[in-house]
Amino acid sequence: DHLDKPKTTVYDHLETLSELEFVVATADGTYEIGPRFLDFGGYARNRMKIYQVGKPEIRDLAMSTGEQTNILIEEHGRGVYLYTFKGEDAVQLDTYAGLHVPLQTTALGKAILSRLPRSRVEAIVDRHGMPAITENTITERDELLEELETIRERGYATDEGERVEGMRCIAAPITDSNDSPIGAISVSGPKNRIRDERFYEEIPNKVLRAANVIEVNITFS
């Protein structure tokens, strides 16, 4: 119904995809995405230096904070989670490797946007808009541009329940030798735990240190 195609045509496509192991037929007559997609996604991710270098640092960051840590990249104007790791006290979130999100809805995405030329930021907003995920999501262009300037000056971005209500996030961009963003890393946790000095100093300092280590290792590895 969604594609406005005959059932027989759709069935032929699904059977082909099933033979190639991209989809799996279920007992109730529906189809699900098959695990073969992991071959392609895993191969693409493993080739990325930010993943290779960032993975151990992200794990250490999760262990030292007890919260969830993340790596995000920008692709085609959207954020893509590359890797997540849960610390001992981390809460269950909907994030997973491969999840796509609007960049302006997360600290990770805003950290990346802060290192892009304004023309590129404007082009991303023109293409994808600024959808509201929660009541705290930034949906006005001028407000976003103003916050990106603050992030550039401060060195890290924050997220006050802008994609997931009740959660806070601190993120730092990962840049190459030309100061172009290749991704961002973050720590996420409930606002009742990430507050006061922990929100304004402790975790930002840890995130910035981890980002610096990743950047150095990317440059010289």
PDB file of C-alpha atoms in Angstrom:
ATOM      1  CA  ASP A   1       0.000   0.000   0.000  1.00  0.00           C
ATOM      2  CA  HIS A   2       2.808   2.401   0.909  1.00  0.00           C
ATOM      3  CA  LEU A   3       4.673   1.841  -2.379  1.00  0.00           C
ATOM      4  CA  ASP A   4       1.490   1.662  -4.474  1.00  0.00           C
ATOM      5  CA  LYS A   5       2.783  -1.539  -6.081  1.00  0.00           C
ATOM      6  CA  PRO A   6       0.964  -4.819  -6.854  1.00  0.00           C
ATOM      7  CA  LYS A   7       1.446  -7.526  -4.231  1.00  0.00           C
ATOM      8  CA  THR A   8       2.930  -9.874  -6.817  1.00  0.00           C
ATOM      9  CA  THR A   9       5.637  -7.336  -7.708  1.00  0.00           C
ATOM     10  CA  VAL A  10       6.514  -6.743  -4.080  1.00  0.00           C
ATOM     11  CA  TYR A  11       6.539 -10.483  -3.438  1.00  0.00           C
ATOM     12  CA  ASP A  12       9.000 -11.064  -6.296  1.00  0.00           C
ATOM     13  CA  HIS A  13      11.350  -8.432  -4.859  1.00  0.00           C
ATOM     14  CA  LEU A  14      11.070  -9.900  -1.367  1.00  0.00           C
ATOM     15  CA  GLU A  15      11.788 -13.395  -2.638  1.00  0.00           C
ATOM     16  CA  THR A  16      14.920 -12.143  -4.384  1.00  0.00           C
ATOM     17  CA  LEU A  17      16.048 -10.357  -1.218  1.00  0.00           C
ATOM     18  CA  SER A  18      15.303 -13.514   0.763  1.00  0.00           C
ATOM     19  CA  GLU A  19      17.426 -15.659  -1.580  1.00  0.00           C
ATOM     20  CA  LEU A  20      20.270 -13.166  -1.128  1.00  0.00           C
ATOM     21  CA  GLU A  21      19.755 -13.367   2.676  1.00  0.00           C
ATOM     22  CA  PHE A  22      18.977  -9.668   3.064  1.00  0.00           C
ATOM     23  CA  VAL A  23      15.498 -10.372   4.462  1.00  0.00           C
ATOM     24  CA  VAL A  24      14.086 -13.309   6.399  1.00  0.00           C
ATOM     25  CA  ALA A  25      10.535 -14.651   6.061  1.00  0.00           C
ATOM     26  CA  THR A  26       8.775 -15.132   9.394  1.00  0.00           C
ATOM     27  CA  ALA A  27       6.173 -17.711  10.418  1.00  0.00           C
ATOM     28  CA  ASP A  28       3.342 -15.158  10.252  1.00  0.00           C
ATOM     29  CA  GLY A  29       4.021 -14.304   6.606  1.00  0.00           C
ATOM     30  CA  THR A  30       5.920 -11.056   7.131  1.00  0.00           C
ATOM     31  CA  TYR A  31       9.565 -10.260   6.417  1.00  0.00           C
ATOM     32  CA  GLU A  32      12.324  -8.899   8.609  1.00  0.00           C
ATOM     33  CA  ILE A  33      15.699  -7.339   7.867  1.00  0.00           C
ATOM     34  CA  GLY A  34      18.314 -10.085   7.765  1.00  0.00           C
ATOM     35  CA  PRO A  35      21.639 -10.133   9.614  1.00  0.00           C
ATOM     36  CA  ARG A  36      23.572 -10.100   6.342  1.00  0.00           C
ATOM     37  CA  PHE A  37      23.348  -6.303   6.463  1.00  0.00           C
ATOM     38  CA  LEU A  38      25.750  -6.573   9.398  1.00  0.00           C
ATOM     39  CA  ASP A  39      28.401  -7.777   6.958  1.00  0.00           C
ATOM     40  CA  PHE A  40      28.245  -4.491   5.092  1.00  0.00           C
ATOM     41  CA  GLY A  41      27.770  -2.227   8.094  1.00  0.00           C
ATOM     42  CA  GLY A  42      30.483  -3.975  10.076  1.00  0.00           C
ATOM     43  CA  TYR A  43      32.902  -3.846   7.159  1.00  0.00           C
ATOM     44  CA  ALA A  44      32.266  -0.126   6.621  1.00  0.00           C
ATOM     45  CA  ARG A  45      32.639   0.668  10.315  1.00  0.00           C
ATOM     46  CA  ASN A  46      35.817  -1.346  10.772  1.00  0.00           C
ATOM     47  CA  ARG A  47      37.488   0.643   7.996  1.00  0.00           C
ATOM     48  CA  MET A  48      36.891   3.947   9.806  1.00  0.00           C
ATOM     49  CA  LYS A  49      39.868   5.183  11.780  1.00  0.00           C
ATOM     50  CA  ILE A  50      37.684   7.038  14.278  1.00  0.00           C
ATOM     51  CA  TYR A  51      36.111   3.694  15.202  1.00  0.00           C
ATOM     52  CA  GLN A  52      39.426   1.828  15.367  1.00  0.00           C
ATOM     53  CA  VAL A  53      41.089   4.483  17.513  1.00  0.00           C
ATOM     54  CA  GLY A  54      38.040   5.676  19.426  1.00  0.00           C
ATOM     55  CA  LYS A  55      36.663   2.332  20.608  1.00  0.00           C
ATOM     56  CA  PRO A  56      39.118   1.734  23.499  1.00  0.00           C
ATOM     57  CA  GLU A  57      38.915   5.372  24.624  1.00  0.00           C
ATOM     58  CA  ILE A  58      35.118   5.251  24.624  1.00  0.00           C
ATOM     59  CA  ARG A  59      35.179   2.094  26.727  1.00  0.00           C
ATOM     60  CA  ASP A  60      37.568   3.685  29.223  1.00  0.00           C
ATOM     61  CA  LEU A  61      35.343   6.764  29.363  1.00  0.00           C
ATOM     62  CA  ALA A  62      32.294   4.609  30.119  1.00  0.00           C
ATOM     63  CA  MET A  63      34.141   2.782  32.867  1.00  0.00           C
ATOM     64  CA  SER A  64      35.356   6.000  34.509  1.00  0.00           C
ATOM     65  CA  THR A  65      31.934   7.731  34.410  1.00  0.00           C
ATOM     66  CA  GLY A  66      29.637   4.734  34.794  1.00  0.00           C
ATOM     67  CA  GLU A  67      27.423   6.142  32.019  1.00  0.00           C
ATOM     68  CA  GLN A  68      26.837   5.388  28.342  1.00  0.00           C
ATOM     69  CA  THR A  69      29.434   6.666  25.885  1.00  0.00           C
ATOM     70  CA  ASN A  70      29.037   7.138  22.153  1.00  0.00           C
ATOM     71  CA  ILE A  71      30.756   7.807  18.848  1.00  0.00           C
ATOM     72  CA  LEU A  72      28.762   9.611  16.147  1.00  0.00           C
ATOM     73  CA  ILE A  73      29.689  10.592  12.595  1.00  0.00           C
ATOM     74  CA  GLU A  74      27.962  12.860  10.074  1.00  0.00           C
ATOM     75  CA  GLU A  75      26.864  11.327   6.806  1.00  0.00           C
ATOM     76  CA  HIS A  76      24.682  13.020   4.192  1.00  0.00           C
ATOM     77  CA  GLY A  77      23.745  15.699   6.710  1.00  0.00           C
ATOM     78  CA  ARG A  78      22.519  13.333   9.417  1.00  0.00           C
ATOM     79  CA  GLY A  79      24.133  11.847  12.503  1.00  0.00           C
ATOM     80  CA  VAL A  80      24.953   8.130  12.534  1.00  0.00           C
ATOM     81  CA  TYR A  81      25.846   6.351  15.761  1.00  0.00           C
ATOM     82  CA  LEU A  82      28.995   4.354  15.100  1.00  0.00           C
ATOM     83  CA  TYR A  83      29.566   2.800  18.511  1.00  0.00           C
ATOM     84  CA  THR A  84      28.081   2.873  22.010  1.00  0.00           C
ATOM     85  CA  PHE A  85      29.299   1.368  25.269  1.00  0.00           C
ATOM     86  CA  LYS A  86      27.501   1.164  28.612  1.00  0.00           C
ATOM     87  CA  GLY A  87      29.170   1.874  31.929  1.00  0.00           C
ATOM     88  CA  GLU A  88      28.161   0.155  35.147  1.00  0.00           C
ATOM     89  CA  ASP A  89      25.319   2.590  35.937  1.00  0.00           C
ATOM     90  CA  ALA A  90      24.141   3.329  32.383  1.00  0.00           C
ATOM     91  CA  VAL A  91      20.406   3.432  31.728  1.00  0.00           C
ATOM     92  CA  GLN A  92      18.743   1.695  28.798  1.00  0.00           C
ATOM     93  CA  LEU A  93      18.479   3.999  25.771  1.00  0.00           C
ATOM     94  CA  ASP A  94      17.251   3.553  22.216  1.00  0.00           C
ATOM     95  CA  THR A  95      20.666   4.221  20.666  1.00  0.00           C
ATOM     96  CA  TYR A  96      22.509   1.559  18.697  1.00  0.00           C
ATOM     97  CA  ALA A  97      25.196   1.383  16.026  1.00  0.00           C
ATOM     98  CA  GLY A  98      23.633   2.544  12.763  1.00  0.00           C
ATOM     99  CA  LEU A  99      20.891   4.704  14.268  1.00  0.00           C
ATOM    100  CA  HIS A 100      20.384   7.913  12.247  1.00  0.00           C
ATOM    101  CA  VAL A 101      19.374  11.123  14.047  1.00  0.00           C
ATOM    102  CA  PRO A 102      18.929  14.803  13.126  1.00  0.00           C
ATOM    103  CA  LEU A 103      22.194  16.508  14.015  1.00  0.00           C
ATOM    104  CA  GLN A 104      20.689  19.434  15.931  1.00  0.00           C
ATOM    105  CA  THR A 105      18.901  17.093  18.368  1.00  0.00           C
ATOM    106  CA  THR A 106      22.023  15.750  20.080  1.00  0.00           C
ATOM    107  CA  ALA A 107      25.139  17.124  21.747  1.00  0.00           C
ATOM    108  CA  LEU A 108      27.126  14.875  19.424  1.00  0.00           C
ATOM    109  CA  GLY A 109      25.533  16.359  16.335  1.00  0.00           C
ATOM    110  CA  LYS A 110      25.892  19.920  17.573  1.00  0.00           C
ATOM    111  CA  ALA A 111      29.564  19.292  18.339  1.00  0.00           C
ATOM    112  CA  ILE A 112      30.075  18.245  14.713  1.00  0.00           C
ATOM    113  CA  LEU A 113      28.027  21.160  13.354  1.00  0.00           C
ATOM    114  CA  SER A 114      30.119  23.594  15.396  1.00  0.00           C
ATOM    115  CA  ARG A 115      33.183  22.663  13.349  1.00  0.00           C
ATOM    116  CA  LEU A 116      31.500  22.900   9.943  1.00  0.00           C
ATOM    117  CA  PRO A 117      31.460  26.068   7.820  1.00  0.00           C
ATOM    118  CA  ARG A 118      28.253  28.048   8.211  1.00  0.00           C
ATOM    119  CA  SER A 119      27.367  27.394   4.567  1.00  0.00           C
ATOM    120  CA  ARG A 120      27.457  23.643   5.228  1.00  0.00           C
ATOM    121  CA  VAL A 121      25.336  24.025   8.370  1.00  0.00           C
ATOM    122  CA  GLU A 122      22.783  26.068   6.407  1.00  0.00           C
ATOM    123  CA  ALA A 123      22.726  23.437   3.651  1.00  0.00           C
ATOM    124  CA  ILE A 124      22.081  20.655   6.179  1.00  0.00           C
ATOM    125  CA  VAL A 125      19.235  22.599   7.792  1.00  0.00           C
ATOM    126  CA  ASP A 126      17.757  23.393   4.367  1.00  0.00           C
ATOM    127  CA  ARG A 127      17.821  19.720   3.408  1.00  0.00           C
ATOM    128  CA  HIS A 128      16.712  18.038   6.624  1.00  0.00           C
ATOM    129  CA  GLY A 129      14.926  20.785   8.528  1.00  0.00           C
ATOM    130  CA  MET A 130      14.994  21.010  12.328  1.00  0.00           C
ATOM    131  CA  PRO A 131      12.455  18.464  13.570  1.00  0.00           C
ATOM    132  CA  ALA A 132      11.320  18.673  17.192  1.00  0.00           C
ATOM    133  CA  ILE A 133      11.911  15.379  19.006  1.00  0.00           C
ATOM    134  CA  THR A 134      11.156  16.720  22.494  1.00  0.00           C
ATOM    135  CA  GLU A 135       9.975  20.095  23.800  1.00  0.00           C
ATOM    136  CA  ASN A 136      13.648  20.969  24.403  1.00  0.00           C
ATOM    137  CA  THR A 137      14.818  20.348  20.844  1.00  0.00           C
ATOM    138  CA  ILE A 138      16.270  23.377  19.062  1.00  0.00           C
ATOM    139  CA  THR A 139      13.964  24.152  16.143  1.00  0.00           C
ATOM    140  CA  GLU A 140      14.966  27.734  15.275  1.00  0.00           C
ATOM    141  CA  ARG A 141      17.901  28.384  12.946  1.00  0.00           C
ATOM    142  CA  ASP A 142      19.130  31.508  14.732  1.00  0.00           C
ATOM    143  CA  GLU A 143      19.096  29.724  18.092  1.00  0.00           C
ATOM    144  CA  LEU A 144      21.108  26.852  16.637  1.00  0.00           C
ATOM    145  CA  LEU A 145      23.704  29.165  15.071  1.00  0.00           C
ATOM    146  CA  GLU A 146      24.070  31.032  18.356  1.00  0.00           C
ATOM    147  CA  GLU A 147      24.592  27.799  20.275  1.00  0.00           C
ATOM    148  CA  LEU A 148      27.151  26.548  17.754  1.00  0.00           C
ATOM    149  CA  GLU A 149      29.178  29.700  18.381  1.00  0.00           C
ATOM    150  CA  THR A 150      29.093  28.993  22.128  1.00  0.00           C
ATOM    151  CA  ILE A 151      30.216  25.410  21.494  1.00  0.00           C
ATOM    152  CA  ARG A 152      33.150  26.603  19.379  1.00  0.00           C
ATOM    153  CA  GLU A 153      34.292  28.925  22.151  1.00  0.00           C
ATOM    154  CA  ARG A 154      33.771  26.385  24.963  1.00  0.00           C
ATOM    155  CA  GLY A 155      35.104  23.346  23.103  1.00  0.00           C
ATOM    156  CA  TYR A 156      32.244  20.977  23.895  1.00  0.00           C
ATOM    157  CA  ALA A 157      28.475  20.673  23.398  1.00  0.00           C
ATOM    158  CA  THR A 158      25.662  19.789  25.786  1.00  0.00           C
ATOM    159  CA  ASP A 159      22.232  18.278  25.321  1.00  0.00           C
ATOM    160  CA  GLU A 160      19.463  19.054  27.816  1.00  0.00           C
ATOM    161  CA  GLY A 161      16.896  16.375  26.995  1.00  0.00           C
ATOM    162  CA  GLU A 162      16.755  17.494  23.373  1.00  0.00           C
ATOM    163  CA  ARG A 163      16.369  13.991  21.922  1.00  0.00           C
ATOM    164  CA  VAL A 164      15.536  11.909  25.001  1.00  0.00           C
ATOM    165  CA  GLU A 165      13.644  13.592  27.816  1.00  0.00           C
ATOM    166  CA  GLY A 166      15.288  13.390  31.205  1.00  0.00           C
ATOM    167  CA  MET A 167      18.743  12.770  29.771  1.00  0.00           C
ATOM    168  CA  ARG A 168      21.815  14.976  29.585  1.00  0.00           C
ATOM    169  CA  CYS A 169      24.765  14.581  27.272  1.00  0.00           C
ATOM    170  CA  ILE A 170      28.217  16.164  26.942  1.00  0.00           C
ATOM    171  CA  ALA A 171      30.040  15.814  23.620  1.00  0.00           C
ATOM    172  CA  ALA A 172      33.275  16.938  22.019  1.00  0.00           C
ATOM    173  CA  PRO A 173      34.105  16.994  18.308  1.00  0.00           C
ATOM    174  CA  ILE A 174      36.875  14.873  16.822  1.00  0.00           C
ATOM    175  CA  THR A 175      38.744  16.811  14.144  1.00  0.00           C
ATOM    176  CA  ASP A 176      41.521  16.007  11.682  1.00  0.00           C
ATOM    177  CA  SER A 177      44.760  17.910  11.117  1.00  0.00           C
ATOM    178  CA  ASN A 178      42.838  20.516   9.105  1.00  0.00           C
ATOM    179  CA  ASP A 179      40.365  21.076  11.981  1.00  0.00           C
ATOM    180  CA  SER A 180      37.578  19.459   9.942  1.00  0.00           C
ATOM    181  CA  PRO A 181      35.172  17.303  11.966  1.00  0.00           C
ATOM    182  CA  ILE A 182      35.295  13.556  11.421  1.00  0.00           C
ATOM    183  CA  GLY A 183      32.945  12.722  14.275  1.00  0.00           C
ATOM    184  CA  ALA A 184      32.198  13.328  17.940  1.00  0.00           C
ATOM    185  CA  ILE A 185      32.222  11.432  21.236  1.00  0.00           C
ATOM    186  CA  SER A 186      29.947  11.830  24.236  1.00  0.00           C
ATOM    187  CA  VAL A 187      28.815  10.728  27.672  1.00  0.00           C
ATOM    188  CA  SER A 188      25.052  10.374  28.248  1.00  0.00           C
ATOM    189  CA  GLY A 189      23.185   9.919  31.504  1.00  0.00           C
ATOM    190  CA  PRO A 190      20.061  10.876  33.467  1.00  0.00           C
ATOM    191  CA  LYS A 191      19.946  14.511  34.558  1.00  0.00           C
ATOM    192  CA  ASN A 192      19.582  13.568  38.234  1.00  0.00           C
ATOM    193  CA  ARG A 193      23.094  12.064  38.078  1.00  0.00           C
ATOM    194  CA  ILE A 194      24.730  14.422  35.595  1.00  0.00           C
ATOM    195  CA  ARG A 195      24.351  17.753  37.355  1.00  0.00           C
ATOM    196  CA  ASP A 196      26.235  20.490  39.186  1.00  0.00           C
ATOM    197  CA  GLU A 197      30.023  20.076  39.041  1.00  0.00           C
ATOM    198  CA  ARG A 198      29.714  16.727  37.267  1.00  0.00           C
ATOM    199  CA  PHE A 199      27.830  18.373  34.390  1.00  0.00           C
ATOM    200  CA  TYR A 200      29.857  21.559  34.178  1.00  0.00           C
ATOM    201  CA  GLU A 201      33.387  20.335  34.924  1.00  0.00           C
ATOM    202  CA  GLU A 202      34.066  16.672  35.683  1.00  0.00           C
ATOM    203  CA  ILE A 203      32.515  14.978  32.655  1.00  0.00           C
ATOM    204  CA  PRO A 204      33.348  17.771  30.144  1.00  0.00           C
ATOM    205  CA  ASN A 205      37.000  17.523  31.184  1.00  0.00           C
ATOM    206  CA  LYS A 206      37.002  13.747  30.752  1.00  0.00           C
ATOM    207  CA  VAL A 207      35.301  13.977  27.358  1.00  0.00           C
ATOM    208  CA  LEU A 208      37.735  16.633  26.154  1.00  0.00           C
ATOM    209  CA  ARG A 209      40.726  14.587  27.304  1.00  0.00           C
ATOM    210  CA  ALA A 210      39.425  11.497  25.513  1.00  0.00           C
ATOM    211  CA  ALA A 211      38.762  13.524  22.361  1.00  0.00           C
ATOM    212  CA  ASN A 212      42.311  14.866  22.447  1.00  0.00           C
ATOM    213  CA  VAL A 213      43.776  11.356  22.768  1.00  0.00           C
ATOM    214  CA  ILE A 214      41.661  10.113  19.859  1.00  0.00           C
ATOM    215  CA  GLU A 215      42.689  13.051  17.656  1.00  0.00           C
ATOM    216  CA  VAL A 216      46.388  12.514  18.377  1.00  0.00           C
ATOM    217  CA  ASN A 217      46.161   8.790  17.723  1.00  0.00           C
ATOM    218  CA  ILE A 218      44.228   9.338  14.490  1.00  0.00           C
ATOM    219  CA  THR A 219      46.842  11.820  13.285  1.00  0.00           C
ATOM    220  CA  PHE A 220      49.871   9.667  14.044  1.00  0.00           C
ATOM    221  CA  SER A 221      48.581   6.114  13.677  1.00  0.00           C
TER     222      SER A 221
END
